Short mmCIF file of C-alpha atoms in Angstrom, two decimals:
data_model
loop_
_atom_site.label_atom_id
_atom_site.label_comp_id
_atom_site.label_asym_id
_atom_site.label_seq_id
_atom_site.Cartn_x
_atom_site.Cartn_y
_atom_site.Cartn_z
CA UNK A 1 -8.68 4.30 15.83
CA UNK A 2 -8.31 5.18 12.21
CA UNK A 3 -9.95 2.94 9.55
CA UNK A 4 -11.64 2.72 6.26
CA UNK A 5 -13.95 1.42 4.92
CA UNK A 6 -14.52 0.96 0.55
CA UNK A 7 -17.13 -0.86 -1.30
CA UNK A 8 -16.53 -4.35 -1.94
CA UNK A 9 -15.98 -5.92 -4.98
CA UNK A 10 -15.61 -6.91 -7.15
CA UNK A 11 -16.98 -4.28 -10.09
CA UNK A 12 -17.58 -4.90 -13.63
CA UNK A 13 -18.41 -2.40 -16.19
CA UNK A 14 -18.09 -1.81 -19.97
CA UNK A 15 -15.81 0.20 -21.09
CA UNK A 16 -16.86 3.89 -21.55
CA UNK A 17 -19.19 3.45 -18.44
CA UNK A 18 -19.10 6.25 -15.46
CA UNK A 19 -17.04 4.89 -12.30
CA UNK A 20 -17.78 5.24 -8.61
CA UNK A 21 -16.30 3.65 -6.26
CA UNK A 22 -17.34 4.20 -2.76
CA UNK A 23 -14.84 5.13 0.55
CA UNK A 24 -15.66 6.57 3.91
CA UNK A 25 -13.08 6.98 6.61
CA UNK A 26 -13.17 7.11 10.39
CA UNK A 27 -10.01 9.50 12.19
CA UNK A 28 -9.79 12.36 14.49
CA UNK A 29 -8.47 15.53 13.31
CA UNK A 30 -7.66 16.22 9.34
CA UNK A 31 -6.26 12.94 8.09
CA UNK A 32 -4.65 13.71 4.49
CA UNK A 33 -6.71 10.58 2.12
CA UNK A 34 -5.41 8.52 -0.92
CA UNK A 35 -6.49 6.02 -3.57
CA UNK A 36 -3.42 3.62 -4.98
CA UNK A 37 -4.07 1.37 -7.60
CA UNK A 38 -2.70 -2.22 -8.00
CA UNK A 39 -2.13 -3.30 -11.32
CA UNK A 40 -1.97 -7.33 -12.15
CA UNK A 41 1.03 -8.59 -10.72
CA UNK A 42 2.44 -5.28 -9.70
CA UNK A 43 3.07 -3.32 -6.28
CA UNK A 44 0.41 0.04 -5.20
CA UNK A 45 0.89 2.90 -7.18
CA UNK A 46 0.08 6.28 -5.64
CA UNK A 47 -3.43 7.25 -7.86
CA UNK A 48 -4.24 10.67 -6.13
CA UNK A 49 -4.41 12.40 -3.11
CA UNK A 50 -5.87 15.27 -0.94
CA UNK A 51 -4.94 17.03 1.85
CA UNK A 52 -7.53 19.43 3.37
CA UNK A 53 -11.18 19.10 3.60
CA UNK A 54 -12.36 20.24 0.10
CA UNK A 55 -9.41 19.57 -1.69
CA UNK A 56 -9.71 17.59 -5.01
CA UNK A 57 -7.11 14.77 -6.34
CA UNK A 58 -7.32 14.41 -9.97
CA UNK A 59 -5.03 11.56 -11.68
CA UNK A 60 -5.25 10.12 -14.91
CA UNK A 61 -9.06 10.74 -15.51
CA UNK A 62 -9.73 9.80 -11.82
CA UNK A 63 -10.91 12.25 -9.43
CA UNK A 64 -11.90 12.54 -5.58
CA UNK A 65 -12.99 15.13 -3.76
CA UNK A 66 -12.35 15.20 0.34
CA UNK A 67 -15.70 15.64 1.93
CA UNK A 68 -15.23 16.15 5.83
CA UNK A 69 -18.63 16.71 6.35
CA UNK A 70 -19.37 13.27 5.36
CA UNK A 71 -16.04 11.62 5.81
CA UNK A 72 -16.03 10.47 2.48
CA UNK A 73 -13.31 10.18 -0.73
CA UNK A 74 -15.47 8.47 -3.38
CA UNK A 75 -13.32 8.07 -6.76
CA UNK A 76 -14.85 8.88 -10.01
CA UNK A 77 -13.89 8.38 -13.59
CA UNK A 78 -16.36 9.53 -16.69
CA UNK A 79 -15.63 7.17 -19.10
CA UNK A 80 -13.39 3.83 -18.11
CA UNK A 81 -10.77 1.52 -20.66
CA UNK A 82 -9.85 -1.54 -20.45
CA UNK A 83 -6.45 -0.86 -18.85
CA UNK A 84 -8.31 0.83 -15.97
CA UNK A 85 -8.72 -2.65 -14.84
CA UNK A 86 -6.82 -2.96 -11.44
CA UNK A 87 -7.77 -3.24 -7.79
CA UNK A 88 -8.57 0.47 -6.26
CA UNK A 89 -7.40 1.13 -2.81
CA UNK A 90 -8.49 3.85 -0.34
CA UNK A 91 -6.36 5.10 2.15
CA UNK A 92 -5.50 7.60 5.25
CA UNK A 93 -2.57 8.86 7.10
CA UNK A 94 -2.93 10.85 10.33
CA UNK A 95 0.01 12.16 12.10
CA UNK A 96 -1.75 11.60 15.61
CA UNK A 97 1.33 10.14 18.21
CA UNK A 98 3.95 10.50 16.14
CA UNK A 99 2.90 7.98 13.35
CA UNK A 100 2.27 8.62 9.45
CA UNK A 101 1.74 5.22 8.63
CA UNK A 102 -1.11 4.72 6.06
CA UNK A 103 -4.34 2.89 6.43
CA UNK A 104 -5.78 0.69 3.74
CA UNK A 105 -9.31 0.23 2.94
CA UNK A 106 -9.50 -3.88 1.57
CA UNK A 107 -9.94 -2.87 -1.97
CA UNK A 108 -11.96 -2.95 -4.32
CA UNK A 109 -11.36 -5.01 -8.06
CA UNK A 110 -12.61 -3.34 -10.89
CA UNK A 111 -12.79 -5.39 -14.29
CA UNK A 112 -13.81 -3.50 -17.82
CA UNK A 113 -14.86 -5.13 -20.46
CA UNK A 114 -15.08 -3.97 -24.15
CA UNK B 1 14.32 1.65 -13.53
CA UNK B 2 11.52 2.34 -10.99
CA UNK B 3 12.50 4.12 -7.52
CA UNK B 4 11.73 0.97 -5.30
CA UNK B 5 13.17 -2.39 -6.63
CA UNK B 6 12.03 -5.10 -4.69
CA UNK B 7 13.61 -8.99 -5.29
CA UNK B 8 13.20 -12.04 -5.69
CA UNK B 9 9.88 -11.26 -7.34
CA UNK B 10 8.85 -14.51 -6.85
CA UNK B 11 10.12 -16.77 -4.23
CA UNK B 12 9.24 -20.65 -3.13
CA UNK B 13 10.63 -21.86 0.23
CA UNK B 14 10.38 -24.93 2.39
CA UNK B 15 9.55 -24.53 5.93
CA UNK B 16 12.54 -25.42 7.27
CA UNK B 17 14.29 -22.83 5.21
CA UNK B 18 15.43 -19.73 5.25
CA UNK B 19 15.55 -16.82 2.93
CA UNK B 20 15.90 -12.99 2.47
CA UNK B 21 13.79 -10.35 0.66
CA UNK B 22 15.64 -7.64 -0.51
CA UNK B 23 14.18 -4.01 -0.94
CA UNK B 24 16.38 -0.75 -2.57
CA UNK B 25 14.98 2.49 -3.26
CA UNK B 26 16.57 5.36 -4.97
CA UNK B 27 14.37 8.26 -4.44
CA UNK B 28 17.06 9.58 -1.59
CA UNK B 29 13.83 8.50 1.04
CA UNK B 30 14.67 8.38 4.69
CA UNK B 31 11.50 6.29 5.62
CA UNK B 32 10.96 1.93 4.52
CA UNK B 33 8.32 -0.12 5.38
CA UNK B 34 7.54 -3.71 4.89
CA UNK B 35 3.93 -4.75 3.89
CA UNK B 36 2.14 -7.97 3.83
CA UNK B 37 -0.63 -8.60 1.06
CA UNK B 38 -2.70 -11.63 1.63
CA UNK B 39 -5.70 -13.10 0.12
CA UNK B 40 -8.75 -11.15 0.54
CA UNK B 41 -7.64 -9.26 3.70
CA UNK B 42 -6.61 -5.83 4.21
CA UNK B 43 -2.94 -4.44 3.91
CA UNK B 44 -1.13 -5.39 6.85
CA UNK B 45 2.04 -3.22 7.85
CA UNK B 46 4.70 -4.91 9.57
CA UNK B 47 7.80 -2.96 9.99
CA UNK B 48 8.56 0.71 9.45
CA UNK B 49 12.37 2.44 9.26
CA UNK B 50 12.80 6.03 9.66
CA UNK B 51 16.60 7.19 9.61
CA UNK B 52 17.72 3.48 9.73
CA UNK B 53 15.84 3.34 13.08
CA UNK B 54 13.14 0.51 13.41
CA UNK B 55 10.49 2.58 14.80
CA UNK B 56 7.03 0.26 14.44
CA UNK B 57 6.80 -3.25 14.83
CA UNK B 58 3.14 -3.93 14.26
CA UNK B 59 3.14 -7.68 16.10
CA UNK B 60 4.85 -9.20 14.03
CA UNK B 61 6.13 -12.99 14.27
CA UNK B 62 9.95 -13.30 15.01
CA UNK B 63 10.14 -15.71 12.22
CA UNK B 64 10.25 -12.55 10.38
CA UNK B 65 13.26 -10.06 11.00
CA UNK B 66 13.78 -7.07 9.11
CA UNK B 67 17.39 -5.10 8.57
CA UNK B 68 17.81 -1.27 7.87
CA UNK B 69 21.95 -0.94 6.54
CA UNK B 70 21.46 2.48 5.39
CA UNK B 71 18.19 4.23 4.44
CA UNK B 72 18.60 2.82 0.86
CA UNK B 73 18.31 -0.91 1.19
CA UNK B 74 15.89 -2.69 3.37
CA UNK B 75 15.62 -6.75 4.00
CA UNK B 76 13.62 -9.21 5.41
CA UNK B 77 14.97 -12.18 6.39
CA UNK B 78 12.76 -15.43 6.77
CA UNK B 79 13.13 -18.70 8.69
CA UNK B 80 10.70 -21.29 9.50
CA UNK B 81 8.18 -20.24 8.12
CA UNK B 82 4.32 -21.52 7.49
CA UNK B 83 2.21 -22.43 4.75
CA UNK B 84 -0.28 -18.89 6.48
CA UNK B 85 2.91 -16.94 5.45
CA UNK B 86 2.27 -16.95 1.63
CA UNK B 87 1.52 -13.93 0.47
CA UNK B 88 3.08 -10.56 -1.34
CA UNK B 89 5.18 -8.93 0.51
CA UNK B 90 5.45 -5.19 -0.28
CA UNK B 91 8.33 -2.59 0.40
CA UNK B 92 7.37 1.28 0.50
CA UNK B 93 9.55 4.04 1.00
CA UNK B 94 8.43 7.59 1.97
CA UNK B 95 10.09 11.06 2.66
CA UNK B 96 10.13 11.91 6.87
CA UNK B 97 6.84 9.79 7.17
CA UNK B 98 5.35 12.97 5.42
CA UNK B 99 1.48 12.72 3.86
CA UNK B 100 2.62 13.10 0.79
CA UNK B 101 2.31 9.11 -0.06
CA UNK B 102 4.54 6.02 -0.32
CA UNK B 103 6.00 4.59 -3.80
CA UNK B 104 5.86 1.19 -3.34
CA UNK B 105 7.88 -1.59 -4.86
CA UNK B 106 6.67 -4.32 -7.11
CA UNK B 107 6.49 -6.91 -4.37
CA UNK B 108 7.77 -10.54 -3.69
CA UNK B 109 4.96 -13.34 -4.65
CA UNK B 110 6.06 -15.83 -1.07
CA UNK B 111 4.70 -19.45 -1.49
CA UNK B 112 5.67 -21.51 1.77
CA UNK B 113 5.35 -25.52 0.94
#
């Protein structure tokens, strides 16, 4: 089945410092890949996406590139703030039988300090 | 106002009681899912809703009984419930189940005493 799989957590950095945080997915076919991010005490929010193998999502500073030859969809920022703190979540959808439902990595809590 | 309101936001029962979480979304979406958010485990889907239709009902206990009236409001009712139920509960909506991503609401915080 489909599944993925993100680095745990949690991550601390200073502000300014690069971000990666790894994902790497499992699926048949061309599964279209997402990162949300949760915000303290709020619901997902839809970060970026991509679609097709090479594709690249770019958000808010973020970006992630959709590697098929690896099966990856690491997220990258250069430089972090503060109010990037927020628990990052990979994710898939795959239209195989009918179903679009998305599938969540466990997340991964990222903390920036000044 | 954000396109998918969820309330209570927060919500204490007893487990002899019963309550309802109430989801509306107003991005004209045909597609509403219920989520479960628990401590240090993976998003869990529950139920899904395309055209007012339950279409996925991932295992789910019957203590736990969702209800589609139009493609704009979604509930979940609770009864009975256990102290293992306590978690944020999480409504999505989507457009035809496409790829193009859910907008989720801001959740209900469930505590079960």
């Amino acid at each position: 089945g489909n599944s993925v799989t993100q680095m745990e957590g949690p991550v601390t950095l200073s502000e300014e410092a690069f971000l990666t945080i790894n994902c790497t997915y499992t699926a048949t076919g061309y599964p279209s890949l997402f990162w949300y991010v949760q915000y303290p005490g709020e619901g997902l929010q839809l970060l970026l996406k991509a679609t097709k193998a090479d594709d690249k999502g770019s958000n808010k500073g973020f970006e992630a590139t959709y590697r098929k030859e690896t099966t990856s969809f690491h997220l990258e920022k250069g430089s972090v703030q503060v109010s990037d703190s927020a628990v990052y979540f990979c994710a898939l959808t795959y239209s195989g039988a009918g179903s679009y439902q998305l599938t969540f990595g466990k997340g991964t809590k990222l903390s920036v300090i000044p | 106002e954000t396109g998918v309101t969820q309330t209570p936001r927060h919500l204490v029962m007893g487990m002899t009681n019963k309550k309802s979480l109430k989801c509306e979304q107003h991005l004209g979406h045909n597609a509403m899912y219920w989520y479960k958010q628990s401590a240090k485990k993976p998003l869990e889907l529950m139920f899904v809703y395309s055209l007012e239709e339950r279409v996925e009902n991932n295992s789910v206990p019957s203590r736990f009984s969702p209800e589609c009236p139009n493609s704009s409001h979604l509930f979940l009712h609770l009864h009975t419930l256990q102290p293992e139920d306590s978690a944020l509960y999480l409504c999505a909506s989507s457009q035809d189940r496409q790829s193009y991503g859910y907008t989720f609401g801001s959740g209900t915080r469930l505590t079960v005493v």
